PDB file of C-alpha atoms in Angstrom:
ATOM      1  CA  UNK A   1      27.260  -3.597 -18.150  1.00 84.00           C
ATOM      2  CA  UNK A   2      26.530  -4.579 -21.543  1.00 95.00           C
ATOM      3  CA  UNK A   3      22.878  -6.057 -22.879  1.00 98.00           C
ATOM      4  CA  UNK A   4      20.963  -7.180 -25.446  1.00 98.00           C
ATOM      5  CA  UNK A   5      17.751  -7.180 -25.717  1.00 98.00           C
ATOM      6  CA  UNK A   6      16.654  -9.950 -28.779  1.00 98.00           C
ATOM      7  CA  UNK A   7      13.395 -11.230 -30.275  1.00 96.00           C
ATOM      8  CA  UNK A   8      11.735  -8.387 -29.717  1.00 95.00           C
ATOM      9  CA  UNK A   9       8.589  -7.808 -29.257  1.00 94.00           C
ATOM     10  CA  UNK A  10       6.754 -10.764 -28.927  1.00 93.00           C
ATOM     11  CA  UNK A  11       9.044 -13.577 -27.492  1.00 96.00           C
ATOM     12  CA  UNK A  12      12.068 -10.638 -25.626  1.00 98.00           C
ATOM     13  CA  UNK A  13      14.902 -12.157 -24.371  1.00 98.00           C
ATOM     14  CA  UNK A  14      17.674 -10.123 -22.174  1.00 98.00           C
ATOM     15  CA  UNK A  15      20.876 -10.860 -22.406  1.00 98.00           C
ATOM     16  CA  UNK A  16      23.350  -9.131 -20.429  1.00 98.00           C
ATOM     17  CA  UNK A  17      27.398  -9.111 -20.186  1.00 98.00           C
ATOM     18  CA  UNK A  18      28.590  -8.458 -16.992  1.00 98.00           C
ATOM     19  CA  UNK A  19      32.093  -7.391 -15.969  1.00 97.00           C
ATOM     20  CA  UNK A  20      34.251  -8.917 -13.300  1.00 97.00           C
ATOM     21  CA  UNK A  21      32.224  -8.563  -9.704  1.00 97.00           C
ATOM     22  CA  UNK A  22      29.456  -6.476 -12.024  1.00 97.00           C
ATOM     23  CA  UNK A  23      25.797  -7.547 -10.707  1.00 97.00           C
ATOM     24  CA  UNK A  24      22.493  -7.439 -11.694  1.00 98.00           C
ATOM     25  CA  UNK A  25      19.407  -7.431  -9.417  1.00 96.00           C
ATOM     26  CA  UNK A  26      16.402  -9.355 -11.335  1.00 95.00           C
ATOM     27  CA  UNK A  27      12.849 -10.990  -9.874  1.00 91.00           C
ATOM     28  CA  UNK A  28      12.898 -14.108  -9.026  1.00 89.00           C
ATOM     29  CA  UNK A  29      12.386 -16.829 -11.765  1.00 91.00           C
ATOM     30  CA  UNK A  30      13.191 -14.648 -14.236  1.00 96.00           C
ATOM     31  CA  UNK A  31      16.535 -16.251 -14.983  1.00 97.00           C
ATOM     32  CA  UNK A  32      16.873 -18.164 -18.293  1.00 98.00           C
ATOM     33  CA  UNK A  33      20.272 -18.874 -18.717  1.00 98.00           C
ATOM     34  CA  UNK A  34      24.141 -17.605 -17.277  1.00 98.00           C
ATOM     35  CA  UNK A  35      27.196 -18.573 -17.292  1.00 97.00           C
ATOM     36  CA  UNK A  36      29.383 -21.046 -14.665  1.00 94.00           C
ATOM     37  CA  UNK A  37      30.297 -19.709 -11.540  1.00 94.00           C
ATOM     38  CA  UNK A  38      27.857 -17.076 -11.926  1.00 96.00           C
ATOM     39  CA  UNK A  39      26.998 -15.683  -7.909  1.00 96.00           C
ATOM     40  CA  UNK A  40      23.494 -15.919  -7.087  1.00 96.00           C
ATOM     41  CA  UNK A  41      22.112 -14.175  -3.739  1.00 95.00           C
ATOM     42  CA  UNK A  42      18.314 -14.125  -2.555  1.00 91.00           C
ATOM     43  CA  UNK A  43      16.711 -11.322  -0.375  1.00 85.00           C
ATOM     44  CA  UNK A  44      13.196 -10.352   0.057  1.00 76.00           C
ATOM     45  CA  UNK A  45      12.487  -7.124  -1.066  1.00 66.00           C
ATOM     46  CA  UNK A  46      11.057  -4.068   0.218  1.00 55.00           C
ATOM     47  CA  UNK A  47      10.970  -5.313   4.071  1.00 44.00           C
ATOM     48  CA  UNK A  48       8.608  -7.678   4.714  1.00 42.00           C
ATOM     49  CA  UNK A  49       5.128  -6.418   5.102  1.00 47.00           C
ATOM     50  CA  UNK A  50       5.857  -4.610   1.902  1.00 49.00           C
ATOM     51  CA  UNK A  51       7.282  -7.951   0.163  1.00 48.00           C
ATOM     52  CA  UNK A  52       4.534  -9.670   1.559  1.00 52.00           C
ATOM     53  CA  UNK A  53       1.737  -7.535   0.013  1.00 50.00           C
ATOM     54  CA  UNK A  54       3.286  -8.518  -3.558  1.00 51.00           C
ATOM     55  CA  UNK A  55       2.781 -11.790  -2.741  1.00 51.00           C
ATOM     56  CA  UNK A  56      -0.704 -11.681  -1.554  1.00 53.00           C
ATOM     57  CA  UNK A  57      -2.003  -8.464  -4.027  1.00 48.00           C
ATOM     58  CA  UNK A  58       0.108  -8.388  -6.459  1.00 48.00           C
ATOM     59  CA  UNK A  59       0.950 -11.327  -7.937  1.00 48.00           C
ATOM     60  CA  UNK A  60       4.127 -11.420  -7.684  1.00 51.00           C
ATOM     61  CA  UNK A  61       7.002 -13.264  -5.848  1.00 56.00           C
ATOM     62  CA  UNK A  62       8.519 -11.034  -3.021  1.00 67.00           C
ATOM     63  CA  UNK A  63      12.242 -12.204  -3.639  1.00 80.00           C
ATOM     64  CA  UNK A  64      14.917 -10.818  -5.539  1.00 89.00           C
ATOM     65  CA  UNK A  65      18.090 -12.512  -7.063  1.00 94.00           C
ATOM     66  CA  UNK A  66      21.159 -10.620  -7.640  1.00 96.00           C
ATOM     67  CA  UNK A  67      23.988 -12.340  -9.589  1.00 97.00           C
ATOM     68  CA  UNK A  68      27.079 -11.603  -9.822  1.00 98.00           C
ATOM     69  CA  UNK A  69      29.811 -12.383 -12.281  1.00 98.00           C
ATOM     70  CA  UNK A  70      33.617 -14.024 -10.941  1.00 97.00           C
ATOM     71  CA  UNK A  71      36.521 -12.107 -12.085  1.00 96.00           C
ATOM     72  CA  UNK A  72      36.936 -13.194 -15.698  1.00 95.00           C
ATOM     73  CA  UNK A  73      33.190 -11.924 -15.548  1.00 97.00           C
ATOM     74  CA  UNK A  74      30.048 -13.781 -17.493  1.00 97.00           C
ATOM     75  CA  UNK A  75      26.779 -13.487 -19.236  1.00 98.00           C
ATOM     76  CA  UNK A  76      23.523 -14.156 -18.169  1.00 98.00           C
ATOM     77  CA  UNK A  77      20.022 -14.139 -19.981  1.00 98.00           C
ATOM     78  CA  UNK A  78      16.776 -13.201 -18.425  1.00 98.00           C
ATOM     79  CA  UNK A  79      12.648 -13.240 -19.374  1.00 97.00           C
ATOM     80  CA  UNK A  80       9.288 -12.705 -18.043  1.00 93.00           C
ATOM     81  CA  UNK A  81       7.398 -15.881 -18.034  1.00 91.00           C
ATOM     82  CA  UNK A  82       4.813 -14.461 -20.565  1.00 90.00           C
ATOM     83  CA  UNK A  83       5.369 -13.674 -23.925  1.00 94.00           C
ATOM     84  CA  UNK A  84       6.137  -9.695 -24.978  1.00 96.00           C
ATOM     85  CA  UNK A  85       8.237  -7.176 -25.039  1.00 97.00           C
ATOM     86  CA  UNK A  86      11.381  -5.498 -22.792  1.00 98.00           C
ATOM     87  CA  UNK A  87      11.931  -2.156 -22.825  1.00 98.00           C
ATOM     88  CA  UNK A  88      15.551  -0.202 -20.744  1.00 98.00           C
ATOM     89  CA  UNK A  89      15.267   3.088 -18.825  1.00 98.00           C
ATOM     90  CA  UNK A  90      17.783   5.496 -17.455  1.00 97.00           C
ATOM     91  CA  UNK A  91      16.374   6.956 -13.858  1.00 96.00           C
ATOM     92  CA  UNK A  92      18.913   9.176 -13.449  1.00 92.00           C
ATOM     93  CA  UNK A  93      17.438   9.833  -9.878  1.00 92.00           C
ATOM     94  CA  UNK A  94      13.797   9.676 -11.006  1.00 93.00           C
ATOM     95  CA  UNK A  95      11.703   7.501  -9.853  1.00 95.00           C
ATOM     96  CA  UNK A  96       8.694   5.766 -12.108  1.00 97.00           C
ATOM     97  CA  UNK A  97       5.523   3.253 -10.324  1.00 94.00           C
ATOM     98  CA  UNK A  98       5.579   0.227 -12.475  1.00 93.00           C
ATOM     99  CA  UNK A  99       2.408  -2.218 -12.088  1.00 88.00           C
ATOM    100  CA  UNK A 100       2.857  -5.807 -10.404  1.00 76.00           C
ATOM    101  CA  UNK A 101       4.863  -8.105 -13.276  1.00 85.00           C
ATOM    102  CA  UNK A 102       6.199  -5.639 -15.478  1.00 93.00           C
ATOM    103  CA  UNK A 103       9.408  -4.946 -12.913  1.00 94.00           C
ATOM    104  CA  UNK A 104      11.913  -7.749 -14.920  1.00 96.00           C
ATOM    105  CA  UNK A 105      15.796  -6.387 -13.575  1.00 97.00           C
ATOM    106  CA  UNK A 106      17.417  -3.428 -12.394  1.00 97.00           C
ATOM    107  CA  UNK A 107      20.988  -1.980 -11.258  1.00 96.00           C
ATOM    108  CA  UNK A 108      21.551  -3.448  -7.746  1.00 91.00           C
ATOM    109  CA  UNK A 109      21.316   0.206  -6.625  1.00 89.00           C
ATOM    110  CA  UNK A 110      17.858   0.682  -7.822  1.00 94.00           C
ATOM    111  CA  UNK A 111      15.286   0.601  -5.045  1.00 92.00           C
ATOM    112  CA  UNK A 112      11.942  -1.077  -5.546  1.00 89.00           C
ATOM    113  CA  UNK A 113       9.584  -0.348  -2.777  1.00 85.00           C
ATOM    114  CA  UNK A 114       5.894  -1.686  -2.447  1.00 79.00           C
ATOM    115  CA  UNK A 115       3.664   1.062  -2.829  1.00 74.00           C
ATOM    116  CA  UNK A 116      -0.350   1.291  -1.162  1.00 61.00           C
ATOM    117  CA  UNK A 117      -2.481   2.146  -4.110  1.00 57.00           C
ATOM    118  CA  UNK A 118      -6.060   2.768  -2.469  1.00 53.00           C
ATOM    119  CA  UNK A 119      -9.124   1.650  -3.358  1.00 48.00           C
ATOM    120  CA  UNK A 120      -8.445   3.050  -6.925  1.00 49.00           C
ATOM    121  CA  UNK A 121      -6.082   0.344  -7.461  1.00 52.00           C
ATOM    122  CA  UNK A 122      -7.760  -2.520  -5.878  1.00 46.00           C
ATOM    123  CA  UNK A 123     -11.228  -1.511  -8.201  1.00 42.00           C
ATOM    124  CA  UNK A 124      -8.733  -1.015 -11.002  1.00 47.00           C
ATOM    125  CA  UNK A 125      -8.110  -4.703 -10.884  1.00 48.00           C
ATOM    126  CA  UNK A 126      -3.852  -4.055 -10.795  1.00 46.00           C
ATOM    127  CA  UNK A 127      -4.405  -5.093  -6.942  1.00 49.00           C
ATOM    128  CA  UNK A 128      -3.510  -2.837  -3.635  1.00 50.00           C
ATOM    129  CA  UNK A 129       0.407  -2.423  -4.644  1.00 66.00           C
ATOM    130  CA  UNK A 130       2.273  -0.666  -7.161  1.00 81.00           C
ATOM    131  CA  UNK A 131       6.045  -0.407  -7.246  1.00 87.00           C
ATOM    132  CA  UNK A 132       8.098   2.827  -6.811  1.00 91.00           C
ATOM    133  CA  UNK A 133      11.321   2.333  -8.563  1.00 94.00           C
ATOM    134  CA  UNK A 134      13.686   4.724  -7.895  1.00 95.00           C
ATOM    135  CA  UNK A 135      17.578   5.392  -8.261  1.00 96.00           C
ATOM    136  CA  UNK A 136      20.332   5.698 -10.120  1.00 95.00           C
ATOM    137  CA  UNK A 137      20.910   2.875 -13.009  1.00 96.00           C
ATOM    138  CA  UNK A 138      19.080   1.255 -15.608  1.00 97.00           C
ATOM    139  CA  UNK A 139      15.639  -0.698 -14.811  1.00 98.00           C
ATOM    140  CA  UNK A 140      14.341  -3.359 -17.546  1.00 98.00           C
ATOM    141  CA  UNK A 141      10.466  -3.383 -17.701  1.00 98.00           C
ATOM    142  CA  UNK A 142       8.937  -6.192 -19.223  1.00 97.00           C
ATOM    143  CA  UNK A 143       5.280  -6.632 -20.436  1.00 95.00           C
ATOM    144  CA  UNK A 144       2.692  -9.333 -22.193  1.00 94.00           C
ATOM    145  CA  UNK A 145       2.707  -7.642 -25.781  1.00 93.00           C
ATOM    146  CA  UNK A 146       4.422  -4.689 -27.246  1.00 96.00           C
ATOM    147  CA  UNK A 147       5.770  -1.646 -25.090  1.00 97.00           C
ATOM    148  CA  UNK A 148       4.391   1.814 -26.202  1.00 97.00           C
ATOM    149  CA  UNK A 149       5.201   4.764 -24.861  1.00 98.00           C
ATOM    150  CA  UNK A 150       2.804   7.975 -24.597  1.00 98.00           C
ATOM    151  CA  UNK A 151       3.851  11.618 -23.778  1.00 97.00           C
ATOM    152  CA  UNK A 152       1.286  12.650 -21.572  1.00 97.00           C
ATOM    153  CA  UNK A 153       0.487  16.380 -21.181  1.00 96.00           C
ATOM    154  CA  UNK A 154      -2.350  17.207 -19.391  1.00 93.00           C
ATOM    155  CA  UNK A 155      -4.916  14.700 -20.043  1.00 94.00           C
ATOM    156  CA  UNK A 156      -5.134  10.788 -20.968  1.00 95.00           C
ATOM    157  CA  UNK A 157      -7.183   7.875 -20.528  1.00 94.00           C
ATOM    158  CA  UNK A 158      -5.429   4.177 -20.884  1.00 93.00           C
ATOM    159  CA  UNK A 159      -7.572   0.706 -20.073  1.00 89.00           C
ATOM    160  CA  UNK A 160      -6.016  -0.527 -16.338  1.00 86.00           C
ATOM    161  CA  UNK A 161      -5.258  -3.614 -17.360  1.00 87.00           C
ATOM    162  CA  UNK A 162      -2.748  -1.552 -20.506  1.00 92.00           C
ATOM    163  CA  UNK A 163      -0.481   0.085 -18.145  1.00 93.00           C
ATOM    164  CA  UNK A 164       2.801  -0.709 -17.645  1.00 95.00           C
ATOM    165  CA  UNK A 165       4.600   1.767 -15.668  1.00 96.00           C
ATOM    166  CA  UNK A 166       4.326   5.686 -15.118  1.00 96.00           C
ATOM    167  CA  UNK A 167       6.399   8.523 -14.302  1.00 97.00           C
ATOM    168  CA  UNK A 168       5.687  10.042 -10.922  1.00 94.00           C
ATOM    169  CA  UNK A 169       4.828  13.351 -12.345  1.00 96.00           C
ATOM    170  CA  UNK A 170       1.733  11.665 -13.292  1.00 96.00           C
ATOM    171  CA  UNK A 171      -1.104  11.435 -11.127  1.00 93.00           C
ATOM    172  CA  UNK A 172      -4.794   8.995 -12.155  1.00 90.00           C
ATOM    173  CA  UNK A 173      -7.909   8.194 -10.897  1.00 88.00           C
ATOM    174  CA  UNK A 174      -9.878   4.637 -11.824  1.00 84.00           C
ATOM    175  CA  UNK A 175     -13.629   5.770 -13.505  1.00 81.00           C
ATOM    176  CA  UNK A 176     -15.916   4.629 -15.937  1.00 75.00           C
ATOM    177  CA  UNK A 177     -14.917   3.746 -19.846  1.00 70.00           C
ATOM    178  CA  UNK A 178     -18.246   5.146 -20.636  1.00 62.00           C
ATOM    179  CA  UNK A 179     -20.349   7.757 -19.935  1.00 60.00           C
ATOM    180  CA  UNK A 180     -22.474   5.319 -17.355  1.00 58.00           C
ATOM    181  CA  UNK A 181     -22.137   1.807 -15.836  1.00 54.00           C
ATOM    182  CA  UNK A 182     -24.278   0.020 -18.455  1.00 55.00           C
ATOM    183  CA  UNK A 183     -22.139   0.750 -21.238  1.00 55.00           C
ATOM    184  CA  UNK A 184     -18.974   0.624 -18.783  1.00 52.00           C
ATOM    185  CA  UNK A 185     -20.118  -3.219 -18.317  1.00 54.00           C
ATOM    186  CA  UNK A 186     -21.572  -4.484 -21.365  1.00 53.00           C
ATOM    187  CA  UNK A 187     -19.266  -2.731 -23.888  1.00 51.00           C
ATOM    188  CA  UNK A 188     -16.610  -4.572 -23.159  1.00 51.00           C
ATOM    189  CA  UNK A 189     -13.926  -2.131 -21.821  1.00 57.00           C
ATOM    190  CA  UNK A 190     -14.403  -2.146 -18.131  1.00 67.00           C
ATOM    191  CA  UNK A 191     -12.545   0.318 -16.069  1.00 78.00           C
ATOM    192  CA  UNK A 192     -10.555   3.236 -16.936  1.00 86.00           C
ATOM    193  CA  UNK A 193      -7.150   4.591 -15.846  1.00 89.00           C
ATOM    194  CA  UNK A 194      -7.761   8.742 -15.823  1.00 92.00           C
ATOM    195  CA  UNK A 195      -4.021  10.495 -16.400  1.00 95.00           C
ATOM    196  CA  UNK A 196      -3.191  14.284 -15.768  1.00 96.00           C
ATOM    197  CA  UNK A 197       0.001  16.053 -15.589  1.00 97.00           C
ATOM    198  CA  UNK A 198       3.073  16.032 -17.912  1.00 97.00           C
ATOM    199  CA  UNK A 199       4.937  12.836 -17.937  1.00 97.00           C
ATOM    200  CA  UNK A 200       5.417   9.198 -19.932  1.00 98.00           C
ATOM    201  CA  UNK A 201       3.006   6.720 -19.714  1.00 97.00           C
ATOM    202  CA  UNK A 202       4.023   3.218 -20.541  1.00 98.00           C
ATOM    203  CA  UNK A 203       1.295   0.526 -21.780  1.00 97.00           C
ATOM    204  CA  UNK A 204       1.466  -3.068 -22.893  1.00 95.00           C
ATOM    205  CA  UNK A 205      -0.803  -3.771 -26.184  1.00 94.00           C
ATOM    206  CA  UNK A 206      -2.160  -7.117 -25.130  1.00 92.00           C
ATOM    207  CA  UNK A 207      -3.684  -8.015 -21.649  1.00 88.00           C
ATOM    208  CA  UNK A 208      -3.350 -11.459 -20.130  1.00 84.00           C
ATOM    209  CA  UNK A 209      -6.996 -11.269 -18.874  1.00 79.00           C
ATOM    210  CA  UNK A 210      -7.818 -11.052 -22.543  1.00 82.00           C
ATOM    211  CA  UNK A 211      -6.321 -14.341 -23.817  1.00 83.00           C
ATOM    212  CA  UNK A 212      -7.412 -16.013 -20.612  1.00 83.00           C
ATOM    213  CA  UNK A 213     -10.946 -15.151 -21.802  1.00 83.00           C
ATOM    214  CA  UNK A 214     -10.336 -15.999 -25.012  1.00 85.00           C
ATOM    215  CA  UNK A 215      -8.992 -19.697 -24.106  1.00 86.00           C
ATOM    216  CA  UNK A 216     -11.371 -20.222 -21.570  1.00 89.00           C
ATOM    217  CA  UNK A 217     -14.083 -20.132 -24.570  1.00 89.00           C
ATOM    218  CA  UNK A 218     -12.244 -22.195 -26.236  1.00 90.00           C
ATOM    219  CA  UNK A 219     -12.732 -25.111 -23.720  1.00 88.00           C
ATOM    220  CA  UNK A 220     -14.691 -27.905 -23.367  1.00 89.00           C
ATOM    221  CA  UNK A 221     -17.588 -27.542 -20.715  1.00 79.00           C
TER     222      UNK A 221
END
């Protein structure tokens, strides 16, 4: 498989050239553009209690489209519906937990299970679900901003609503941005993600909440 990715990092675009009977696994709606006779198959993902959780926590839709190309082979283009940035990473066999939204396309052997998160999760405001993605293949994260990676080793504190995706050699815990609730809700940062271990952290520089805020002052009453 061959890909692109273009217009980076504000307005990414994915384009991908597949060989003859070569697929690609992507959420649903994500699809932009792809060639004629392109094969397009829908499943729900996960099982579905798992798939339905996405839907009801997370935000997301719980079906996947794989499409595959005919025997001369085709092109297809792909995109998150907000505007940011794409990022590709080699699993190998690892396996990463990617927050609802960010998971864009994968290698149709790359599983993407629905994950409980606990109550640190659901006060973290990234809802009850993360994804495990696991496997062998590439998986194409996408994001609302830029994609920045951090090498985490030992200790690291990210904004919830910044994080992209993790590797499972990290572990967190959701706490206070400041040293007590007053400053943790008037100063303007909310809640905290809390990172140990030795592993890469992925965050997004802008946060949808943000411009929604920013809009929504914008408005007339």
């Amino acid at each position: 498989m061959q890909f692109q990715i273009s217009h980076k990092p504000s307005f990414s675009l994915l384009k991908l050239r597949l060989g003859p009977g070569q697929s690609i696994k992507s959420e649903a709606g994500a699809m932009v553009y792809m060639s004629s006779r392109m094969g397009v198959e829908t499943k729900m993902g996960s099982g579905f209690l798992s798939a339905l959780s996405r839907k009801i926590f997370g935000g997301e839709s719980f079906f996947f489209n794989t499409y595959t190309a005919p025997e001369n082979g085709g092109e297809i283009g792909l995109a998150p519906e907000l505007p940011g940035d794409i990022i590709d990473l080699d699993l190998n066999g690892k396996s990463i937990f990617v927050q609802s939204g960010s998971y864009l396309a994968s290698d149709p052997g790359i599983q993407v299970v629905s994950k409980f998160g606990g109550l640190r999760s659901l006060f973290g405001g990234e809802g009850l679900f993360l994804l495990e993605v696991s496997g062998i293949g590439k998986v194409f994260l996408s994001s609302y901003g830029a994609i920045v990676p951090i090498r985490v080793e030992g200790n690291y504190t990210v904004d919830t609503g910044h994080i992209v995706a993790f590797e499972n050699s990290l572990q967190f815990k959701v706490g206070k941005a400041g040293g007590n609730w007053k400053s943790t809700l008037l100063g303007g940062e909310g809640l905290v993600a809390n990172f140990t271990g030795n592993g890469t952290l992925w965050i997004q520089s802008r946060v949808p909440s943000g411009f929604i805020s920013w809009l929504t002052k914008l408005l007339p009453v």
